[in-house]
CSV table of C-alpha atoms and ligand atoms in Angstrom, one decimal:
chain,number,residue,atom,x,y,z
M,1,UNK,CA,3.4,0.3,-5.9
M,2,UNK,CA,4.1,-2.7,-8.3
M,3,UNK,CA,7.5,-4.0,-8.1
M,4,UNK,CA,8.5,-6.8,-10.4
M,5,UNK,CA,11.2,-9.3,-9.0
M,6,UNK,CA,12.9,-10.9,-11.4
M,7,UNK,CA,14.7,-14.3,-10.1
M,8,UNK,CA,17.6,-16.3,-11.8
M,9,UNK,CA,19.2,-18.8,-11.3
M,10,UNK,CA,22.1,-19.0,-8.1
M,11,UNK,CA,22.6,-20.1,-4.8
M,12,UNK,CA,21.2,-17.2,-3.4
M,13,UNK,CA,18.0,-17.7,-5.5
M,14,UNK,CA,16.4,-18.4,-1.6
M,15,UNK,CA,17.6,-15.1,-0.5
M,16,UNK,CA,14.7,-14.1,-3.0
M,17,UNK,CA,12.4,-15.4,-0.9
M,18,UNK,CA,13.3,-13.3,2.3
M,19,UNK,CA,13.2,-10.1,0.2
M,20,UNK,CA,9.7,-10.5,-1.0
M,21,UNK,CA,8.9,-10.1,2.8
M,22,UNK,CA,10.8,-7.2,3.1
M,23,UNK,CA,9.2,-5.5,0.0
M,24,UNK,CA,6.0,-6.2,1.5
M,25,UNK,CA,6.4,-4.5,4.6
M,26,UNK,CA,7.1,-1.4,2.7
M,27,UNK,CA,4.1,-2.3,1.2
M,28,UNK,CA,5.2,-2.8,-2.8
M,29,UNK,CA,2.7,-5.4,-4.3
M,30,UNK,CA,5.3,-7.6,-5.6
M,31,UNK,CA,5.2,-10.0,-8.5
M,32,UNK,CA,8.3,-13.0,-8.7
M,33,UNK,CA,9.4,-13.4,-12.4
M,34,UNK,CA,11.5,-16.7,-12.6
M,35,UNK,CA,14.0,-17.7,-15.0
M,36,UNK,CA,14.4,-21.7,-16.2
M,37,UNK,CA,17.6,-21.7,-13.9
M,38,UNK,CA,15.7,-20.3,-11.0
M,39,UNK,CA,13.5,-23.2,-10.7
M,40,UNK,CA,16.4,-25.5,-10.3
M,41,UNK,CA,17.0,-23.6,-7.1
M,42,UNK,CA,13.9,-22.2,-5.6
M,43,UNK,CA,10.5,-23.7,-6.9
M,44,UNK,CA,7.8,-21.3,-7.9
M,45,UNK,CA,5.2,-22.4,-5.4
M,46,UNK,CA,7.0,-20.6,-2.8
M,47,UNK,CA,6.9,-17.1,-4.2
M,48,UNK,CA,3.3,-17.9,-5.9
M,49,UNK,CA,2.7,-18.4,-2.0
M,50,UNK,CA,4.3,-15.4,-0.3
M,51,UNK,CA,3.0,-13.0,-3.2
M,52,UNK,CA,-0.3,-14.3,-4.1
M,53,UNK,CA,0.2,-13.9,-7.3
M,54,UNK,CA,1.0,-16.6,-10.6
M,55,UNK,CA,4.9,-17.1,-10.6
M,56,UNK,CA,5.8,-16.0,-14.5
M,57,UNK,CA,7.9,-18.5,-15.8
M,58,UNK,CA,10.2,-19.1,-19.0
M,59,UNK,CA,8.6,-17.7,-21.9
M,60,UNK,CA,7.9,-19.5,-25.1
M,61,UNK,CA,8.1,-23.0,-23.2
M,62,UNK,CA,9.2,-25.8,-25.1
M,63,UNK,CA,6.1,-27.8,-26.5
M,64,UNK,CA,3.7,-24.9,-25.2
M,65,UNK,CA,0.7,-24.3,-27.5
M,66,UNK,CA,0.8,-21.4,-30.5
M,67,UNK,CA,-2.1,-19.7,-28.5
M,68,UNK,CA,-0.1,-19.8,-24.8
M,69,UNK,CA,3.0,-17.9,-26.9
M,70,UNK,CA,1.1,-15.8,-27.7
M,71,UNK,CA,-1.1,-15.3,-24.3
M,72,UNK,CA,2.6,-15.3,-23.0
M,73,UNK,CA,3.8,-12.7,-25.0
M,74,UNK,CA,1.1,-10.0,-24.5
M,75,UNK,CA,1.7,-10.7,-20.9
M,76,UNK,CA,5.0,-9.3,-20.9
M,77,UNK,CA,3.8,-6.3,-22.1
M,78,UNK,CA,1.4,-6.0,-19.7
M,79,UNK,CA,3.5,-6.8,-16.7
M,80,UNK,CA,6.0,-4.2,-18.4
M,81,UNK,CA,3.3,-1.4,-18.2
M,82,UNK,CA,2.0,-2.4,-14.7
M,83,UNK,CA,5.0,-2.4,-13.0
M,84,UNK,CA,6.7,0.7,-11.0
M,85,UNK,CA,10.0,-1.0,-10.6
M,86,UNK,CA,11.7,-4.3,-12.1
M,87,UNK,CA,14.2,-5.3,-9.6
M,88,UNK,CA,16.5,-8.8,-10.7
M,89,UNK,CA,17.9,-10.1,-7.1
M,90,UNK,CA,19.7,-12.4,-7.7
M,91,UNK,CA,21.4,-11.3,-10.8
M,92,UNK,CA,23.7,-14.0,-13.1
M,93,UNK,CA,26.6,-12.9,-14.9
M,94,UNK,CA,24.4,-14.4,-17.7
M,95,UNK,CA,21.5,-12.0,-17.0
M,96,UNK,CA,23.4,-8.8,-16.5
M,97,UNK,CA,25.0,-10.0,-20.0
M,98,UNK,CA,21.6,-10.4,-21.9
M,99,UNK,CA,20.5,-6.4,-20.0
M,100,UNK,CA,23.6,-5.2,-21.7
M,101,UNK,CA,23.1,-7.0,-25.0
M,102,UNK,CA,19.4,-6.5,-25.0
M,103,UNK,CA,19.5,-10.1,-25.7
M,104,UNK,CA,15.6,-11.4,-25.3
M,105,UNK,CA,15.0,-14.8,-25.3
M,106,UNK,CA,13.0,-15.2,-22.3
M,107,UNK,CA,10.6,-13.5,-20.1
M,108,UNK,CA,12.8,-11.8,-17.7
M,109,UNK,CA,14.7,-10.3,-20.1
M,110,UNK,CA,11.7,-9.6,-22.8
M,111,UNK,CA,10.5,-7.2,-19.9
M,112,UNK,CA,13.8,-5.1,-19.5
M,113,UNK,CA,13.8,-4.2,-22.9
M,114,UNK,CA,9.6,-3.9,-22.9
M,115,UNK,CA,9.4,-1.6,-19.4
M,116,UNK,CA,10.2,2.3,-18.8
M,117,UNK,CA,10.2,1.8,-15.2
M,118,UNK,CA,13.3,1.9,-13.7
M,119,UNK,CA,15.4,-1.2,-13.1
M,120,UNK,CA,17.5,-2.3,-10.4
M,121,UNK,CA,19.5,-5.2,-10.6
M,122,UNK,CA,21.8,-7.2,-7.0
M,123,UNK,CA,24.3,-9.7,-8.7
M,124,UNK,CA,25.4,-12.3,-7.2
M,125,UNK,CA,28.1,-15.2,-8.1
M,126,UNK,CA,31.6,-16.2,-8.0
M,127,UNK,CA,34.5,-14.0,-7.1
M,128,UNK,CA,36.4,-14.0,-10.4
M,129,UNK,CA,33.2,-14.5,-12.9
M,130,UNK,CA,32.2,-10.9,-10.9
M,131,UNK,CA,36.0,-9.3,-11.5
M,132,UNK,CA,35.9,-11.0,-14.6
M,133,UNK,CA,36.2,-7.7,-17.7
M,134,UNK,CA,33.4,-9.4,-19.5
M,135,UNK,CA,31.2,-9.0,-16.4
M,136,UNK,CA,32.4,-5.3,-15.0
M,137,UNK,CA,32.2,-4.1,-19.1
M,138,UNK,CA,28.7,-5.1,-18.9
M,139,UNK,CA,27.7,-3.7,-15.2
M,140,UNK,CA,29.2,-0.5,-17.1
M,141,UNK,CA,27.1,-0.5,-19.6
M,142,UNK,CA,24.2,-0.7,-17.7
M,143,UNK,CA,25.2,1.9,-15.1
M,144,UNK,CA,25.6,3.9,-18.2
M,145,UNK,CA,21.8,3.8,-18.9
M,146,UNK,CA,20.6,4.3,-15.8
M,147,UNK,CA,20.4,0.7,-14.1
M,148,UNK,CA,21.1,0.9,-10.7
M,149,UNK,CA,23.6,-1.7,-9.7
M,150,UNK,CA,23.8,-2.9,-5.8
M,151,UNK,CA,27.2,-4.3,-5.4
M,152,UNK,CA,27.8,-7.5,-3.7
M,153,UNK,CA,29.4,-8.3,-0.8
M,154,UNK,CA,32.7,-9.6,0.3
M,155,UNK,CA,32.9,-13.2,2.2
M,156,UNK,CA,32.4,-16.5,1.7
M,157,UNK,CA,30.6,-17.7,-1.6
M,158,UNK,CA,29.1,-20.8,-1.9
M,159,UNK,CA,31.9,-22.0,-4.0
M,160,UNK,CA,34.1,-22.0,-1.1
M,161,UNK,CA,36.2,-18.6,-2.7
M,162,UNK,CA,36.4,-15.9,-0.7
M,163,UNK,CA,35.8,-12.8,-2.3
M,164,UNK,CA,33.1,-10.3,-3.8
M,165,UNK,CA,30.1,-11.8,-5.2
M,166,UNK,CA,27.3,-12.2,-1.9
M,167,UNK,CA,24.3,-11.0,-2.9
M,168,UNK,CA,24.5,-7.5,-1.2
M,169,UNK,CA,22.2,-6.7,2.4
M,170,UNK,CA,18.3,-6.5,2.0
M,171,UNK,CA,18.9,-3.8,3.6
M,172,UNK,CA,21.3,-2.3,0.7
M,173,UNK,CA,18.6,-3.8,-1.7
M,174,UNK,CA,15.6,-2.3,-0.3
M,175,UNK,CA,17.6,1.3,-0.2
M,176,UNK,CA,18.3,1.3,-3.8
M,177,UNK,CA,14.7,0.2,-4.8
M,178,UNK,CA,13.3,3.7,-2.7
M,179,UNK,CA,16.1,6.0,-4.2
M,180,UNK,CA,15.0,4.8,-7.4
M,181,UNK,CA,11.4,5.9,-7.0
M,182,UNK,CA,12.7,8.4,-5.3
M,183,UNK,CA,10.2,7.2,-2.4
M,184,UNK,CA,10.3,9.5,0.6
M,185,UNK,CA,10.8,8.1,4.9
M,186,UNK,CA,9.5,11.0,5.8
M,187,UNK,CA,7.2,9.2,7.9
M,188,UNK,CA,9.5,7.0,9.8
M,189,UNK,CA,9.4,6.7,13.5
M,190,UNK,CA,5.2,7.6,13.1
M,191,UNK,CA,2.5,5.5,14.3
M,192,UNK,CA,-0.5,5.9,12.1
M,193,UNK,CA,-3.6,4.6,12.8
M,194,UNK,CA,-6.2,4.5,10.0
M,195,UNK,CA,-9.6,3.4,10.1
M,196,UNK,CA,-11.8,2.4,6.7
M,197,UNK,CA,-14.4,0.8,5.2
M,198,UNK,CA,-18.2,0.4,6.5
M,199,UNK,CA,-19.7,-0.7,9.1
M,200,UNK,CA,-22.0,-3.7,9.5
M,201,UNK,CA,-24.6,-3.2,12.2
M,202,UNK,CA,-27.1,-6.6,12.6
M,203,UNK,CA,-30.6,-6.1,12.4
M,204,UNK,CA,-30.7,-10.3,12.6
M,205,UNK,CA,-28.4,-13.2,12.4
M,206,UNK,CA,-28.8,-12.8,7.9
M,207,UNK,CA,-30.0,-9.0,7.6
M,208,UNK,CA,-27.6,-5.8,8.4
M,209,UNK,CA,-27.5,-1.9,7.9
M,210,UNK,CA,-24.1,-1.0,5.6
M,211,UNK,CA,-22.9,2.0,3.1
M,212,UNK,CA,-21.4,1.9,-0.3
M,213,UNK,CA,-17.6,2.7,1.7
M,214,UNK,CA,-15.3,0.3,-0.3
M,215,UNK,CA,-12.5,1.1,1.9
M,216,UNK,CA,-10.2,2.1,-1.3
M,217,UNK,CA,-9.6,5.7,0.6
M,218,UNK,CA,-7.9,4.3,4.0
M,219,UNK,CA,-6.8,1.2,2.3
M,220,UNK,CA,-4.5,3.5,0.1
M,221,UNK,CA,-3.5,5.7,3.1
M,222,UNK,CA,-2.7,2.9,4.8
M,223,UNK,CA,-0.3,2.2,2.3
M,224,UNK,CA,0.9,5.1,1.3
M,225,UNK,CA,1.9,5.5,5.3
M,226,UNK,CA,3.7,2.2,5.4
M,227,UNK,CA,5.9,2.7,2.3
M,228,UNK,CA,6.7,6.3,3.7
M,229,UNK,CA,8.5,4.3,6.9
M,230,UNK,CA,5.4,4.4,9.1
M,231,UNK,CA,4.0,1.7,11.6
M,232,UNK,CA,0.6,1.6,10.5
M,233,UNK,CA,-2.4,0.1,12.2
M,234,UNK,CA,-5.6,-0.3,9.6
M,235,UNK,CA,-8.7,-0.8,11.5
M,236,UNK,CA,-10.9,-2.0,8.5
M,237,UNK,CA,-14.9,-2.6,8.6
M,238,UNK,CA,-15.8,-5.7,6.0
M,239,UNK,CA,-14.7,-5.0,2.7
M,240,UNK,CA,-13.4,-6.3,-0.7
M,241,UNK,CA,-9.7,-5.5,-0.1
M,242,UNK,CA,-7.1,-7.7,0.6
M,243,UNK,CA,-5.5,-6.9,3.7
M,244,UNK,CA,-2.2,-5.0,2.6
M,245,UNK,CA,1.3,-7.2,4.0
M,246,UNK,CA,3.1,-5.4,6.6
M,247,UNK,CA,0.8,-3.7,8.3
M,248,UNK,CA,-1.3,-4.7,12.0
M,249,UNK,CA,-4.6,-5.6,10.4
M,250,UNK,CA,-7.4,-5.5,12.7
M,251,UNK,CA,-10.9,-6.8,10.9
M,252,UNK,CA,-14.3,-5.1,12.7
M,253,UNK,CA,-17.7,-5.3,11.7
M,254,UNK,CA,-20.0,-2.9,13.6
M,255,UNK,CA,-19.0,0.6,15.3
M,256,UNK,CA,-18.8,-0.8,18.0
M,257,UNK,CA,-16.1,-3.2,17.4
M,258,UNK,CA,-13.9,-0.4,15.5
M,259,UNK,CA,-14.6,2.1,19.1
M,260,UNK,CA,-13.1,-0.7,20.8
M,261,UNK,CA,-10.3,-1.6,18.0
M,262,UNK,CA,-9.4,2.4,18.2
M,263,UNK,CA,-9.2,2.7,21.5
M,264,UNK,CA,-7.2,0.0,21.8
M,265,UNK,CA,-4.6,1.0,19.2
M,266,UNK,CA,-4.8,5.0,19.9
M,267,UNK,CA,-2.0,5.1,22.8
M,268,UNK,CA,0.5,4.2,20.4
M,269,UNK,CA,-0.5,6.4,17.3
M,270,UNK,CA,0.8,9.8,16.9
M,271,UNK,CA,-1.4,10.2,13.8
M,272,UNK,CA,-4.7,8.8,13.2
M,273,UNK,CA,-7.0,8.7,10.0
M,274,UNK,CA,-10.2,8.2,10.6
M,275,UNK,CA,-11.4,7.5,6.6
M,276,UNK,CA,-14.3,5.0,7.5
M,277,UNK,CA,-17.8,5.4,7.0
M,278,UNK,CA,-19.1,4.8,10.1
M,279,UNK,CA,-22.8,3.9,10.6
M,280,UNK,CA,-24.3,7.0,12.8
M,281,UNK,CA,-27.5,4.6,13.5
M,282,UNK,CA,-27.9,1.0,14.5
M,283,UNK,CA,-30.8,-1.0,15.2
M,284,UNK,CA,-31.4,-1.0,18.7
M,285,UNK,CA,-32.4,-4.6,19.0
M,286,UNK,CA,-30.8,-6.9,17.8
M,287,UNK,CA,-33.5,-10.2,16.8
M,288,UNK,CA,-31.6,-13.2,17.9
M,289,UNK,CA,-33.0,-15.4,15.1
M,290,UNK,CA,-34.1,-14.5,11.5
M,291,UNK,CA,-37.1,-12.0,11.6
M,292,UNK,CA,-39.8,-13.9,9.3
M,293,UNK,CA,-42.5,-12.7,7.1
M,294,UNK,CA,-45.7,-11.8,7.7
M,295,UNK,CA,-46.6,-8.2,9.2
M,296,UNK,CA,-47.9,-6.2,6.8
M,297,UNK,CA,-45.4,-3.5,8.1
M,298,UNK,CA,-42.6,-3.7,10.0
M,299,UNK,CA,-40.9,-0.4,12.2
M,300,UNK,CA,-37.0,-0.7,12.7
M,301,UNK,CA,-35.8,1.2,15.6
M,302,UNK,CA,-32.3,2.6,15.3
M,303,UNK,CA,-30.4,4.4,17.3
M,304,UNK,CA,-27.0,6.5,17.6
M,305,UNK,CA,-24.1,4.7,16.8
M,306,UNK,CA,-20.8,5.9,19.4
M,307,UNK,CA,-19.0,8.5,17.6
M,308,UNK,CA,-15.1,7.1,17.4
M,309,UNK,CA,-13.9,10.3,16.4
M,310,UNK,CA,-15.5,12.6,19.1
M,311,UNK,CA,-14.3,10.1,21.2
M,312,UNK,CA,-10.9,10.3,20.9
M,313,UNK,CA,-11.3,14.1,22.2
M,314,UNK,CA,-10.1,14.0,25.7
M,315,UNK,CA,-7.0,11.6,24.5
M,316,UNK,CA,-5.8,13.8,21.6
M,317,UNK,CA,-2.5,15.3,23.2
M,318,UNK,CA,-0.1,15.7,20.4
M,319,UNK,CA,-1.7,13.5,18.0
M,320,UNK,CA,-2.7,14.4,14.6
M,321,UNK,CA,-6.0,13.6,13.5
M,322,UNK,CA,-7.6,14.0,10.2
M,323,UNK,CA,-11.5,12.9,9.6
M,324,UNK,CA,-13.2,12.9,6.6
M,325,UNK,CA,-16.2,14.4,5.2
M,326,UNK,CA,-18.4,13.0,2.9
M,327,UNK,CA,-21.7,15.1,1.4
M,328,UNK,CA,-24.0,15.6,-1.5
M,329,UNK,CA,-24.3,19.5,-0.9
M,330,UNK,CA,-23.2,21.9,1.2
M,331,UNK,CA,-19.6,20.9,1.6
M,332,UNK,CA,-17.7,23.8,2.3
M,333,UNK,CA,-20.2,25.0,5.4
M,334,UNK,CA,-20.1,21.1,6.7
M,335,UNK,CA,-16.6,20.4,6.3
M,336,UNK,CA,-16.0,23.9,8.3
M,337,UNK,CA,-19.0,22.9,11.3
M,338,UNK,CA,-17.0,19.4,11.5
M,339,UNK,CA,-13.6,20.7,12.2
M,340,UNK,CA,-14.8,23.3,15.2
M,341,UNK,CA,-17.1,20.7,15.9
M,342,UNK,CA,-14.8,17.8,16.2
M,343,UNK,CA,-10.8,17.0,17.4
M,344,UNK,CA,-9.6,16.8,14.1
M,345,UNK,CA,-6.6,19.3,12.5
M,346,UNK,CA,-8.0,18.5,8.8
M,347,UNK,CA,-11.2,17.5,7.5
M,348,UNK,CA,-10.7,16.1,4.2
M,349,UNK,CA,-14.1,16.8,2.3
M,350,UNK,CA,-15.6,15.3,-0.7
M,351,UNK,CA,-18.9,15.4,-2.6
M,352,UNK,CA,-19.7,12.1,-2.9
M,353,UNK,CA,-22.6,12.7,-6.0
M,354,UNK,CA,-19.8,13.4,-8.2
M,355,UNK,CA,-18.9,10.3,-10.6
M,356,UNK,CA,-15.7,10.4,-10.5
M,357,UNK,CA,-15.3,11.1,-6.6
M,358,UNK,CA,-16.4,8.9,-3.4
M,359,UNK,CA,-17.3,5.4,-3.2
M,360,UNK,CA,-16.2,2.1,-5.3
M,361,UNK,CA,-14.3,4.4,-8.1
M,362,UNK,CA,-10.3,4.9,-7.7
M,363,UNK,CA,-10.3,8.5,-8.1
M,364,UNK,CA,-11.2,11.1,-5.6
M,365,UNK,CA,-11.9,14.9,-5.7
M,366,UNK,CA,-10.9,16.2,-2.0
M,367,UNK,CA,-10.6,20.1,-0.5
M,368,UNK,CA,-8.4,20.3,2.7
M,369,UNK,CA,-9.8,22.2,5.7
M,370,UNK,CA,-7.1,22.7,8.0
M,371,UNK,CA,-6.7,23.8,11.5
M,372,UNK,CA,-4.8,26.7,10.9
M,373,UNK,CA,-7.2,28.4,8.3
M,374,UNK,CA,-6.3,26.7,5.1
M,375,UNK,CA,-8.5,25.9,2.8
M,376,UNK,CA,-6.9,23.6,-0.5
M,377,UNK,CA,-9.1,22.1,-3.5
M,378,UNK,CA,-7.0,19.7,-5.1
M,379,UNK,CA,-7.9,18.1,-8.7
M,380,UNK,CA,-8.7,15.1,-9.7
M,381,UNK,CA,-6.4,12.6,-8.3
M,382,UNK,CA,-6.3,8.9,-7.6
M,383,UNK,CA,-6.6,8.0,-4.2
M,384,UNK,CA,-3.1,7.0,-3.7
M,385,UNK,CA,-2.5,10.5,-5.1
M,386,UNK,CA,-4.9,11.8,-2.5
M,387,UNK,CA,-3.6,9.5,0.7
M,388,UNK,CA,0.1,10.9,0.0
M,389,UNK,CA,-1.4,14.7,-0.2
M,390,UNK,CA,-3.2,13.8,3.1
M,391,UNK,CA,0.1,12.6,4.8
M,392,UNK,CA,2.0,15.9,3.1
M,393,UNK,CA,-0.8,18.3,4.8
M,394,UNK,CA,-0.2,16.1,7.8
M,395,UNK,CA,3.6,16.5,8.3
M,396,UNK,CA,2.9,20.4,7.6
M,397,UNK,CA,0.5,20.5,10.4
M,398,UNK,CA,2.6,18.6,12.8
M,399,UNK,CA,5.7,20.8,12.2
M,400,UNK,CA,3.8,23.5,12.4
M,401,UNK,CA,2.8,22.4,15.9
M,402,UNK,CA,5.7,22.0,16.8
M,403,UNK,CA,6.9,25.6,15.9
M,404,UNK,CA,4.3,27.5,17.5
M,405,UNK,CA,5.1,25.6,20.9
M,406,UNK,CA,8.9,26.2,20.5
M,407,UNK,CA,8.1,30.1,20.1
M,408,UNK,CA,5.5,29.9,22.8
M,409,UNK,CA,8.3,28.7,25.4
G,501,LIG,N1,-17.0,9.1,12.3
G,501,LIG,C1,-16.8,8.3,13.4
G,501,LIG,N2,-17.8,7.7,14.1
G,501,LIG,C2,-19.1,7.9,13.7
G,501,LIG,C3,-19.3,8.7,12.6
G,501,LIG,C4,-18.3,9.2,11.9
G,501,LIG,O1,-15.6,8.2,13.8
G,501,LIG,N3,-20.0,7.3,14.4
G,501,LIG,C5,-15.9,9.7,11.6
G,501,LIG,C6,-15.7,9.3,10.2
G,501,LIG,O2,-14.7,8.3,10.1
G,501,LIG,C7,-15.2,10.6,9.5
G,501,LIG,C8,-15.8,11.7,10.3
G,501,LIG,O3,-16.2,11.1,11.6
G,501,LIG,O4,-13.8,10.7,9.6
G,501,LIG,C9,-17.0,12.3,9.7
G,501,LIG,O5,-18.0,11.5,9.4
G,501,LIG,P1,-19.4,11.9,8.7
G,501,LIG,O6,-20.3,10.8,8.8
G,501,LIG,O7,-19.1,12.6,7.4
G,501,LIG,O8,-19.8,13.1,9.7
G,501,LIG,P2,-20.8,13.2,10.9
G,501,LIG,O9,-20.0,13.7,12.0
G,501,LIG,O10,-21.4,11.9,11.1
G,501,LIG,O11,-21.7,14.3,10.4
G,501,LIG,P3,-23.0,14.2,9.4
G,501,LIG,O12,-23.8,13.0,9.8
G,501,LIG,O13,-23.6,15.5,9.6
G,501,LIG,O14,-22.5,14.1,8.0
């Protein structure tokens, strides 16, 4: 989920900084905003550093080109639509003033009155310009239309006053931006280990047997896990993806690096997600140096690859495992062989000759085959869509475990 983090300018403009950490970790891809009285504080470079993305600055900069205007002003619309969230932390009297005005003379507060998403805002100044009636009128106001407000906190302000105006707890912060998506823990206290991507196997030092796996699948399970409280380790073959903040990322290339990567992990998960596509052959040489050319012909001999997910058989305990299924025909007879076959409690199963399903697209078309029996086709969806309707089926299966041994005691 996008979050944008709108910075102006205080003291605690460094707090900021921190925060964008802590966003991470719950893995919102977050994108710093700062206003002319920000940079005074805080300079852009850090946040364009932490985030890894451009720092959007004042809009309409003095002496800035007709054409960058106006590049400037289609971008706040399309940071407006992008975003899930616009969070301002900290907030200035001045900025909480120009929300309740719908004053919008810069980019910061173009983009409150441009995006639908919902908007928190953590203020932060002196004591009395906080009690001051100007300032509670306008935090009012904004309540009134649905802003959520995170109060600060009582101490000492930079001022030297004593008094409210601290910008509130990260921990306060980071609670209101999840009650306002409404975001679910319900994963909290889980270990989930998730595998994705291909894998590489060498034929020489240059050539290699791959898939067309973009990792999009686990990378968004992966995700979806973290922001739903999980630890979450992603065991990811080579792909395009940046690695998502927050998360133990452990890079592999062959099968045989993600067997030893999974094994390694698996004592701590009480879930694993086994969405990569892992090679079931690989050559059985390897040529040290690059095979030239000249034979008319040339024979590669492959063989099995280990099979991570069979593997984890004797070690499964309490764990939940899901694996996935991906075929051009056939699916609902494969998908059923694979989970009698295999120790998995769901097999999620796609037809990967559909267009709008499998590899390198963001949507997926899955059907559930559960443990228990069930059998769910679920529409199109995107494949954060799908990793969140994995995790549901998950929690399902793992309290239904849990029942079934309570009644069996
Ligand atoms: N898998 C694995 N190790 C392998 C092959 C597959 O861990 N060497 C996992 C995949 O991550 C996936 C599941 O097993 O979760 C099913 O993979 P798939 O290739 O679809 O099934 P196979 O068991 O290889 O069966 P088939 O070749 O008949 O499709």
């Amino acid at each position: 989920m996008r979050i944008a983090l709108g910075v102006t300018g205080g003291v605690a403009a460094y707090k900021a900084a921190e925060l964008v950490r802590r966003l991470q970790q719950e893995a919102f891809d977050v994108e710093v905003l700062m206003t002319r009285g920000a940079e005074e504080f805080v300079r852009p470079l850090t946040f364009a550093a932490l985030t890894g993305h451009k720092v959007i600055g004042a809009m309409f900069a003095e002496g800035s080109s007709r054409q960058a205007n106006v590049e400037s002003a289609i971008e706040h619309i399309a940071v407006a639509q992008r975003i899930d969230l616009l969070l301002v932390a900290p907030a200035t009297a001045d900025v909480l003033a120009k929300f309740a005005a719908g004053i919008a003379d810069d980019f910061l507060t173009t983009l409150y009155l441009a995006t639908k998403a919902p908007v928190v805002v953590a203020p932060a100044m002196n004591v009395n310009m906080w009690e001051h009636r100007a300032t509670q009128e306008n935090v009012a106001r904004l309540r009134s239309r649905g802003v959520c407000v995170v109060a600060p906190d009582e101490g000492y302000l930079a001022c030297g006053m004593t008094g409210a105006g601290r910008l509130a707890g990260h921990d306060a912060i980071l609670q209101a931006v999840r009650e306002a998506l409404d975001l679910r823990r319900d994963l909290s206290g889980e270990t989930v280990l998730v595998t994705a991507g291909p894998t590489c196997e060498d034929i020489d030092p240059v050539r290699f047997l791959t898939n067309r796996s973009s990792g999009r699948m686990g990378y968004a399970v992966a995700e979806a896990a973290m922001s739903r409280g999980a630890e979450v380790v992603l065991v990811s073959g080579p792909t395009a993806l940046a690695p998502p903040p927050g998360l133990t990322f452990v890079p592999v290339r062959s099968a045989e690096q993600m067997r030893r990567a999974v094994n390694a992990h698996l004592d701590s998960a009480t879930i694993v997600i086994m969405a990569a596509a892992v090679a079931d052959y690989r050559p059985t040489l390897r040529h040290p140096h690059k095979v030239k050319r000249g034979a008319p012909s040339l024979t590669l001999e492959l063989e099995l690859s280990p099979d991570i997910l069979a593997e984890i058989g004797p070690r499964k305990e309490d764990r939940v495992v899901v694996g996935f299924a991906a075929e051009t025909e056939r699916l609902a007879d494969h998908a059923r062989r694979k989970l009698k076959a295999k120790p998995v409690d769901l097999v999620v199963a796609n037809d990967v000759s559909r267009c709008d399903a499998g590899f390198d697209v963001d949507t997926n078309v899955v059907t559930f085959f559960s443990r228990d029996g069930s059998e769910t086709e679920l529409p199109r969806l995107t494949k954060r869509e799908v990793a969140e309707r994995i995790l549901d089926e998950v929690l399902r299966l793992k309290s239904r475990t849990a029942h079934e041994r309570k009644n069996a005691r």
